[in-house]
PDB file of C-alpha atoms in Angstrom:
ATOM      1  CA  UNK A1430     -13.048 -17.727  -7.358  1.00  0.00           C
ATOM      2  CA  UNK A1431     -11.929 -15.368 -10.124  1.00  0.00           C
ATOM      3  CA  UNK A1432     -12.495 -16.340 -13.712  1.00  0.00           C
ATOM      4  CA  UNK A1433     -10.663 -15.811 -16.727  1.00  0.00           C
ATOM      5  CA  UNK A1434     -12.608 -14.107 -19.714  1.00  0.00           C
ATOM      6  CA  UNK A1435     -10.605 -14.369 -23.142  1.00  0.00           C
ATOM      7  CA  UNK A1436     -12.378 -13.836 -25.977  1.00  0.00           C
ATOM      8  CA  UNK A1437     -10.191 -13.644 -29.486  1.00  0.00           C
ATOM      9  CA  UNK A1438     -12.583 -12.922 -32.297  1.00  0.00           C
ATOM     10  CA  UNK A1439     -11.779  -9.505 -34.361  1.00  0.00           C
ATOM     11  CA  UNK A1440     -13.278  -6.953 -31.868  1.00  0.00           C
ATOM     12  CA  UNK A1441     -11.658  -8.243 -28.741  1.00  0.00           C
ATOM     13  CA  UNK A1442      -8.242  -9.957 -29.618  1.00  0.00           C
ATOM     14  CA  UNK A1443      -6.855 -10.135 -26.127  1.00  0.00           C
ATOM     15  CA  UNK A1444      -8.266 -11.341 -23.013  1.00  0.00           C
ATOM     16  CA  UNK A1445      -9.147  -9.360 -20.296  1.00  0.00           C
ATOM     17  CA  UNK A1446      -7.440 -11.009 -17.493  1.00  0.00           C
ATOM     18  CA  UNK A1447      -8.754 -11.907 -13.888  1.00  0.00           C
ATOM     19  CA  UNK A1448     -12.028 -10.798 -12.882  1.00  0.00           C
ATOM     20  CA  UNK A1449     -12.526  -9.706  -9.047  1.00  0.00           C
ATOM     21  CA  UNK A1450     -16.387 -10.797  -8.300  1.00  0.00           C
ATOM     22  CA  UNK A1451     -15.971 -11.808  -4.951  1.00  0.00           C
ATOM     23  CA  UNK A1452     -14.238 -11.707  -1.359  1.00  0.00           C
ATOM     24  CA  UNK A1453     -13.460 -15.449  -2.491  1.00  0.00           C
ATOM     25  CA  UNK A1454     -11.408 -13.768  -5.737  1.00  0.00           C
ATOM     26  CA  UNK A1455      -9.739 -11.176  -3.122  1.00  0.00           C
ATOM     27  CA  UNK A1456      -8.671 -13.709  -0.693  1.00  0.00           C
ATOM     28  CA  UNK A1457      -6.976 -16.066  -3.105  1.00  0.00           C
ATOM     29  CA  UNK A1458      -5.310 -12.749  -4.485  1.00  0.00           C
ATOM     30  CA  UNK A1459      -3.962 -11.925  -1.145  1.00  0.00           C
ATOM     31  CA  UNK A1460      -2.619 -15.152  -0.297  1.00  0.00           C
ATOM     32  CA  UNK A1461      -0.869 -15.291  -3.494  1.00  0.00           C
ATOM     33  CA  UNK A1462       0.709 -11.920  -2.128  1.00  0.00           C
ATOM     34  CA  UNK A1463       1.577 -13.561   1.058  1.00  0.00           C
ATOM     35  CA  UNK A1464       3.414 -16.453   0.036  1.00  0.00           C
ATOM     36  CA  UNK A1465       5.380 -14.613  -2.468  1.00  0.00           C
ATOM     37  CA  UNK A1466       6.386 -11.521   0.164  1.00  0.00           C
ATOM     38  CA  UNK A1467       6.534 -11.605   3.746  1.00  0.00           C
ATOM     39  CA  UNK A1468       6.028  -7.983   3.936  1.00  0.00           C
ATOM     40  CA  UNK A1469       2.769  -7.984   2.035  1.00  0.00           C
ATOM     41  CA  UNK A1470       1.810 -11.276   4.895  1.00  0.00           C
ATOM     42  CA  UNK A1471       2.918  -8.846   7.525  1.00  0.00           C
ATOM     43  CA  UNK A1472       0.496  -6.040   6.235  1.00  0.00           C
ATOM     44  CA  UNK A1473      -2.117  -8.353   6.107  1.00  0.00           C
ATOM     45  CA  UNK A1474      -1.556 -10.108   9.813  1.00  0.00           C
ATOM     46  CA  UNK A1475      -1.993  -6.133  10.830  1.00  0.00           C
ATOM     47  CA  UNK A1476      -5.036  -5.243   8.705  1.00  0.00           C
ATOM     48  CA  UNK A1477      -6.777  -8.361   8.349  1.00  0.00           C
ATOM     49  CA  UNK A1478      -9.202  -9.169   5.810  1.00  0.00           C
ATOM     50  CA  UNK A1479      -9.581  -6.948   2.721  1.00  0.00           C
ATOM     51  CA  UNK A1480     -12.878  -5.368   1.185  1.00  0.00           C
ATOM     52  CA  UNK A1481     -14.367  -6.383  -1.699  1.00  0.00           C
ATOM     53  CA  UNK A1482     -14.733  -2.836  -2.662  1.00  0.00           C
ATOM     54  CA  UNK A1483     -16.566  -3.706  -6.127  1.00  0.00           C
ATOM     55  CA  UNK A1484     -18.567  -0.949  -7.510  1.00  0.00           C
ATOM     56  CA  UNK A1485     -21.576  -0.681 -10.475  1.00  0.00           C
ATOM     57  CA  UNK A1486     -20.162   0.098 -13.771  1.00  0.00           C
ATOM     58  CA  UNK A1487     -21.546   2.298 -16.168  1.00  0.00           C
ATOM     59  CA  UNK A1488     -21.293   6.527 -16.920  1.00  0.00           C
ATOM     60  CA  UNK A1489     -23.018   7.549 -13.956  1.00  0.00           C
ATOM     61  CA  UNK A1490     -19.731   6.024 -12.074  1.00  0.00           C
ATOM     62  CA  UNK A1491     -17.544   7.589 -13.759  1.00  0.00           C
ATOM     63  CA  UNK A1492     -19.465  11.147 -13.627  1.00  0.00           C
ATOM     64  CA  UNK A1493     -19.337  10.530  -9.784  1.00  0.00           C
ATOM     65  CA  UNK A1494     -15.662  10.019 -10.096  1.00  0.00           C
ATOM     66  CA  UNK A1495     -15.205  13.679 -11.751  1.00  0.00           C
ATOM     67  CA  UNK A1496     -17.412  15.159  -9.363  1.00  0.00           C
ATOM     68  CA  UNK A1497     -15.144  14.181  -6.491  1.00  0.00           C
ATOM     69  CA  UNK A1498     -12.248  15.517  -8.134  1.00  0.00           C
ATOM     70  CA  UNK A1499     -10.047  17.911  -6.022  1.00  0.00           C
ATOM     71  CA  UNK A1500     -13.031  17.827  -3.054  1.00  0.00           C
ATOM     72  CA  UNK A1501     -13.972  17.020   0.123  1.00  0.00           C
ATOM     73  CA  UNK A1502     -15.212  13.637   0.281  1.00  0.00           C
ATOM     74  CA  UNK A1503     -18.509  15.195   2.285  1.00  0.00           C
ATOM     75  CA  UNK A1504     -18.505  18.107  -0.269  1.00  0.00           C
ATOM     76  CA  UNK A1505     -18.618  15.517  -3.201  1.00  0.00           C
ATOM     77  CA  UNK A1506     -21.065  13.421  -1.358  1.00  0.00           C
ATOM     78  CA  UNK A1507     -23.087  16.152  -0.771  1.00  0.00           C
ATOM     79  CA  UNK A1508     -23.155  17.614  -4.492  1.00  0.00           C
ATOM     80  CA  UNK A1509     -23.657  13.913  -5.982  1.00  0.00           C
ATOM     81  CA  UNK A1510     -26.838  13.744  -3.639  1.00  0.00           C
ATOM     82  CA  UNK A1511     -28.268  16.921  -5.035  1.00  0.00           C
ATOM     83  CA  UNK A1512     -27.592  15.393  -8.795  1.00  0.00           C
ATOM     84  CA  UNK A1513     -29.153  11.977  -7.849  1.00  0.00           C
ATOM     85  CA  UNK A1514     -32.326  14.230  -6.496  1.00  0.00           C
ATOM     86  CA  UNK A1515     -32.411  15.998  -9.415  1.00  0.00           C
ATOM     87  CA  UNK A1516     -31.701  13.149 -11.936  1.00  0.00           C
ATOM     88  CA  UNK A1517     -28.545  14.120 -13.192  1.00  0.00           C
ATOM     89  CA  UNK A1518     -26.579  11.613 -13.369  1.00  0.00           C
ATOM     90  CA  UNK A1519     -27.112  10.185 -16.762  1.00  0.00           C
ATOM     91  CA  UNK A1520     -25.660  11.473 -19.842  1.00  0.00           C
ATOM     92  CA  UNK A1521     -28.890  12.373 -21.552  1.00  0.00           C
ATOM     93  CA  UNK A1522     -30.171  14.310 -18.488  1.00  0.00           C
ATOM     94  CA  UNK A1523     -26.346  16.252 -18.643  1.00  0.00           C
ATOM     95  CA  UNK A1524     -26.633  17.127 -22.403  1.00  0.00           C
ATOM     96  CA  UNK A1525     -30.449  18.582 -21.764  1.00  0.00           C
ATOM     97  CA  UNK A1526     -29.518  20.090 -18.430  1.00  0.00           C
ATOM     98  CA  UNK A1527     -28.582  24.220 -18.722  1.00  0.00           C
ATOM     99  CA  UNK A1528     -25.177  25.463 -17.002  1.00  0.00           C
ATOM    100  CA  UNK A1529     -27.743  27.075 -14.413  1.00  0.00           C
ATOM    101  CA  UNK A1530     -29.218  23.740 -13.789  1.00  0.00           C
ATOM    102  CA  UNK A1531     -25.745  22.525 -13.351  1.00  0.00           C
ATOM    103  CA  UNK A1532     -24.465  25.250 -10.992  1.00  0.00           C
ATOM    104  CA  UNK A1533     -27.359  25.169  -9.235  1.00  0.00           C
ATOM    105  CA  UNK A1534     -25.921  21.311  -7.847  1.00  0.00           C
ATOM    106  CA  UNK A1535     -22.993  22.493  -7.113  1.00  0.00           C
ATOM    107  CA  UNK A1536     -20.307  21.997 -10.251  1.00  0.00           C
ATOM    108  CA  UNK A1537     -17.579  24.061 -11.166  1.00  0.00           C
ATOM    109  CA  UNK A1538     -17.825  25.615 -14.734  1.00  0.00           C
ATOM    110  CA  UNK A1539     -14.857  23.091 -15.232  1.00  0.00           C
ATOM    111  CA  UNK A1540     -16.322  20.086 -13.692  1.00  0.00           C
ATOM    112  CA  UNK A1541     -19.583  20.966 -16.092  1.00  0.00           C
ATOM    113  CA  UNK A1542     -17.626  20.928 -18.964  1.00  0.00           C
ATOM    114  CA  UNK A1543     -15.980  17.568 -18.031  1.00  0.00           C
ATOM    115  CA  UNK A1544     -19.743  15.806 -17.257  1.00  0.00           C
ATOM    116  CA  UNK A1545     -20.804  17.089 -20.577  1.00  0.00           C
ATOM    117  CA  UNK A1546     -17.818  15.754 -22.506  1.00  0.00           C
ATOM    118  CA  UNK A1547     -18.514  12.640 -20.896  1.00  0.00           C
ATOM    119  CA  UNK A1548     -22.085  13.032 -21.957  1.00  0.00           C
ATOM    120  CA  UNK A1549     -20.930  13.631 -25.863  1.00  0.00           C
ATOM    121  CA  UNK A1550     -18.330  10.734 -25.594  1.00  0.00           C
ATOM    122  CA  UNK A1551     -21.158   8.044 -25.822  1.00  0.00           C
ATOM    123  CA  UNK A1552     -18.790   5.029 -24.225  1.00  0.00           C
ATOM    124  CA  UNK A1553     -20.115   2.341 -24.570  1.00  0.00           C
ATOM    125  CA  UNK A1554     -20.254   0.533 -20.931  1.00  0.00           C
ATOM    126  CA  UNK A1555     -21.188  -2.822 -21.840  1.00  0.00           C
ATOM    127  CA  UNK A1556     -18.056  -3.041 -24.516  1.00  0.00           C
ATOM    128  CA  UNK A1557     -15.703  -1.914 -21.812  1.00  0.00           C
ATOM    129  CA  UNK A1558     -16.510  -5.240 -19.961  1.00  0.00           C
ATOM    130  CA  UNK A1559     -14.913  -6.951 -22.596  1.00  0.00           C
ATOM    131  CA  UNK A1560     -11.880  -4.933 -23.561  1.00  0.00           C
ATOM    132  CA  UNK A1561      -8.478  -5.380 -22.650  1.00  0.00           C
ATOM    133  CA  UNK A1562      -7.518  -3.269 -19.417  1.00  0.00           C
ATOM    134  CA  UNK A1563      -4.891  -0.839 -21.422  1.00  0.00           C
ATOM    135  CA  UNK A1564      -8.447  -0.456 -24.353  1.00  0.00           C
ATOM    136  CA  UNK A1565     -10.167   0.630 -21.581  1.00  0.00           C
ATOM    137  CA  UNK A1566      -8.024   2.783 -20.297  1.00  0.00           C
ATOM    138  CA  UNK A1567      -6.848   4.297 -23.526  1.00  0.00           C
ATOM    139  CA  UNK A1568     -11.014   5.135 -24.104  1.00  0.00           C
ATOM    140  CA  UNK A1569     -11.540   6.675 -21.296  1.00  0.00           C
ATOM    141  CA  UNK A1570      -8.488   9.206 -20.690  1.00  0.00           C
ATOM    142  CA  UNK A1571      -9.188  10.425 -24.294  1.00  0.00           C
ATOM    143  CA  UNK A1572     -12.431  11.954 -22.535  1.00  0.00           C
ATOM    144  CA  UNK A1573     -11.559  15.601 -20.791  1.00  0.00           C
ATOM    145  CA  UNK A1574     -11.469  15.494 -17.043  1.00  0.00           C
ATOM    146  CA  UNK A1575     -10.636  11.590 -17.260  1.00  0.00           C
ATOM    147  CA  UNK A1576      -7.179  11.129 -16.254  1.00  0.00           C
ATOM    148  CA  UNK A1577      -5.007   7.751 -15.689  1.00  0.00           C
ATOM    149  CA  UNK A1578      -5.469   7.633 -12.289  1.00  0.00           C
ATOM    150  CA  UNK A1579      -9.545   7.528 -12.287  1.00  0.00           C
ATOM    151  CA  UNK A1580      -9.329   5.102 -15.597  1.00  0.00           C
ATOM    152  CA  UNK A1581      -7.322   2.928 -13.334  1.00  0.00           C
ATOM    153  CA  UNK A1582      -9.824   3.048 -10.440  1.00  0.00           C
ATOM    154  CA  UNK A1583     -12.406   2.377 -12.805  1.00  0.00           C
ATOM    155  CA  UNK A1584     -11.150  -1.002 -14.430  1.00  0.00           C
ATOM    156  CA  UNK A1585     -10.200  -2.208 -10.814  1.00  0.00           C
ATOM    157  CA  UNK A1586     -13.158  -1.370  -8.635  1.00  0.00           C
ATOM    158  CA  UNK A1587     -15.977  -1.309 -11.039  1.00  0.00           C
ATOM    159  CA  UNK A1588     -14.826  -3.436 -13.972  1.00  0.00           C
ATOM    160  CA  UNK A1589     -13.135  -5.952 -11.393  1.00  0.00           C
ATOM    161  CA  UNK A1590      -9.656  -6.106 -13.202  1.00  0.00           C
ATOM    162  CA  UNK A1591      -7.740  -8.033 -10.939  1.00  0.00           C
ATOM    163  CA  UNK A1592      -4.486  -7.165 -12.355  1.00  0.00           C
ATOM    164  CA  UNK A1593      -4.407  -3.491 -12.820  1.00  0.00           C
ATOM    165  CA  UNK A1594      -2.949  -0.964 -10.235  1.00  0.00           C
ATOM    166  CA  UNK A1595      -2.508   2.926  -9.804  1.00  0.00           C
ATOM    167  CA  UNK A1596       0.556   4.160  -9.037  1.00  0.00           C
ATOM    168  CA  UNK A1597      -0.170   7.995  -9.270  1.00  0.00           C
ATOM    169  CA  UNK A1598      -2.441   7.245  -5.893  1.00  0.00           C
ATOM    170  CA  UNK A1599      -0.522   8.997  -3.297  1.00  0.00           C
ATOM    171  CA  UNK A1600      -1.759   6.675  -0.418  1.00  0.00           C
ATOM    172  CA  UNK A1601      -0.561   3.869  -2.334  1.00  0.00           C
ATOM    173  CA  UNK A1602       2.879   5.574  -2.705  1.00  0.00           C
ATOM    174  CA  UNK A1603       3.394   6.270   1.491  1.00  0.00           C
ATOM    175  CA  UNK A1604       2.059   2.578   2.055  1.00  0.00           C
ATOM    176  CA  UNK A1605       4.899   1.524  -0.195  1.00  0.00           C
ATOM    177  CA  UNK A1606       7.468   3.199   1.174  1.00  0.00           C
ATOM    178  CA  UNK A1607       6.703   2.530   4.826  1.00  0.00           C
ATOM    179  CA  UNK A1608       5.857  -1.486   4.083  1.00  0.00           C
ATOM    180  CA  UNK A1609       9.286  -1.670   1.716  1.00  0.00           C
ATOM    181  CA  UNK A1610      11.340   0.506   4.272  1.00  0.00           C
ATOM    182  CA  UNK A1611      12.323   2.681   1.036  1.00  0.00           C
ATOM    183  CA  UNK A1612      14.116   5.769   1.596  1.00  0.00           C
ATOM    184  CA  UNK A1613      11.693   8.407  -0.009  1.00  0.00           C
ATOM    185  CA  UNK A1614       8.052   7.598  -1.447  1.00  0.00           C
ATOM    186  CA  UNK A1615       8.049   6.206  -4.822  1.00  0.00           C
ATOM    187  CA  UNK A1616       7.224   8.129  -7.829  1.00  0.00           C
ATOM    188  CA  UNK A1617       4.484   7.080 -10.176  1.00  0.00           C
ATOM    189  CA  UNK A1618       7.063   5.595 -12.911  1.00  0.00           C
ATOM    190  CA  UNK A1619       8.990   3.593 -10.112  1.00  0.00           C
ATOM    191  CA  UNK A1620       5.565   1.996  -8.020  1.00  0.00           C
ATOM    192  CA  UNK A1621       4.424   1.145 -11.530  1.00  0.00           C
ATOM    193  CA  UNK A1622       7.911  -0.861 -11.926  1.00  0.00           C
ATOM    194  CA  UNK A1623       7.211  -2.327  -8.421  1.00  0.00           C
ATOM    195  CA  UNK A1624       4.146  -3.432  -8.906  1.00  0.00           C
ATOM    196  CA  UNK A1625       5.148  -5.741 -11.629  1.00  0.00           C
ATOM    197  CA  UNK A1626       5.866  -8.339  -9.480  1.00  0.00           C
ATOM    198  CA  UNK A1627       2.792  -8.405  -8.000  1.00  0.00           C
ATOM    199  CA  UNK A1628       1.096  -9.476 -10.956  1.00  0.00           C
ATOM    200  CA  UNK A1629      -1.420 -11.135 -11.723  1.00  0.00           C
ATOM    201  CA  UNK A1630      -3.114  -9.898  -8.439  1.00  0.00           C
ATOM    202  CA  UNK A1631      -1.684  -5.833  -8.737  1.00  0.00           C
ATOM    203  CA  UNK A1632      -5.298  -4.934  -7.972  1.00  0.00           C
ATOM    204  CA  UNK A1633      -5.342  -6.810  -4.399  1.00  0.00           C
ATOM    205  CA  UNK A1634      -2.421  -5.359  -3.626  1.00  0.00           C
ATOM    206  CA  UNK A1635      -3.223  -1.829  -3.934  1.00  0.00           C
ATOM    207  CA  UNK A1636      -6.594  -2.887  -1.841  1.00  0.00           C
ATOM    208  CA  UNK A1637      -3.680  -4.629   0.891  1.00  0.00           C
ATOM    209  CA  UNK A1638      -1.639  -1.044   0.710  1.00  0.00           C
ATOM    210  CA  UNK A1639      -4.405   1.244   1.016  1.00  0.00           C
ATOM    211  CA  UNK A1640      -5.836  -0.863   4.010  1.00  0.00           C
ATOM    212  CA  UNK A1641      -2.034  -0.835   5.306  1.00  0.00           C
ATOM    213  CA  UNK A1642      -1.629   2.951   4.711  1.00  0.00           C
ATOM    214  CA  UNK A1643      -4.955   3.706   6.507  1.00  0.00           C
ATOM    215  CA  UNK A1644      -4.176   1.592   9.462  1.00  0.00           C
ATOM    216  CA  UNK A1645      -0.735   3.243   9.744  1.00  0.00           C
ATOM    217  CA  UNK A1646      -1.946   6.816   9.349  1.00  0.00           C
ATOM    218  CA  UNK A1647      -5.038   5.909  12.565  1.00  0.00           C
ATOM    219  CA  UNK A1648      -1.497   4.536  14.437  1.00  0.00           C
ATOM    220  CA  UNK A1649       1.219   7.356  13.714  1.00  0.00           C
ATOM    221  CA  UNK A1650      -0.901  10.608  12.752  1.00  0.00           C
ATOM    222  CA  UNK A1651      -0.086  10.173   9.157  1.00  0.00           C
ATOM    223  CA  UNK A1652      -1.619  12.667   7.329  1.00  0.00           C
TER     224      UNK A1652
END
């Protein structure tokens, strides 16, 4: 089951919400979903049951997340092995490393300049467990090459949130319009305004859509 972590002393006034740990936290999400919308129990007769999809927290996460920015998923799996071999993937190891070093792995000049602003930003990880979704996300899209988007990802898949979604996903936006019949796919502003009713489980809806959207695009060619 999920928990509920509220702390209110000075430093973290406002609980952080639901906490995904596992497939027990994702099934009670997703018959939450059901009960309240027979479209969302229709997706899930189709896909059946959902991942747990949780993920280790921490900067080398969230480096991995800026290295897959605007690639391939084999090109970014490919360039994130040759960091892991050469022990990159920690934030001392990035300040200490030379732009060669760094090229030499495969990053952009931009993508090294986002891994070592993420090096200088010295989050602290363990802090971020305890801090309100919208502190979290504030933090970490105040780093360059940190967006919303990949701040969202990060408090649902490796923080847990349970109640936290990301409407500038694309995938998210198709599976939405073809599982509400809507007319044209929803912008960021207007899934974010959906999605409000689907709290306090937004996160296990987003893991119903994308399992929804992929399912669709095998079916139809959806690309």
């Amino acid at each position: 089951m999920s928990q509920q972590i509220g702390k209110s002393d000075a430093q973290n006034p406002q609980p952080v919400g639901r906490i995904i740990e596992t497939s027990a936290c994702v099934i009670e999400g997703v018959q939450w979903l059901a009960a309240r919308d027979a479209r969302f129990a229709a997706a899930l007769e189709l896909t059946g049951p959902l991942p747990l999809r949780r993920k280790p927290d921490g900067f080398a996460e969230l480096l991995s997340a800026i290295v897959s920015q605007q690639v391939s998923v084999a090109s970014a799996s490919a360039i994130w092995g040759r960091m892991t071999k050469a022990r990159l993937t920690g934030p001392r190891k990035i300040k200490w490393a030379s732009d060669d070093d760094l090229r030499a792995v495969g990053l952009s000049r931009q993508k090294i300049r986002y891994a070592r602003a993420l090096a200088d930003a010295r989050i602290n990880f363990t802090a971020l467990r305890t801090q309100p979704t919208e502190a979290v996300i504030s933090q970490l899209t105040e780093v360059s090459g940190i967006g919303v988007w990949t701040a969202e990802i990060y408090a649902m898949f490796s923080l847990g949130r349970a109640d936290v979604f990301a409407p500038g996903d694309l995938a998210l936006q198709e599976a939405a319009r073809m599982l509400f019949n809507l007319e044209a796919r929803p912008t960021e502003k207007q899934l974010r305004k959906m999605a409000e009713d689907w709290s306090p489980w937004r996160a296990v809806a987003a893991r119903l859509l994308w399992a929804y959207y992929h399912l669709a695009k095998d079916r139809e060619g959806i690309r």
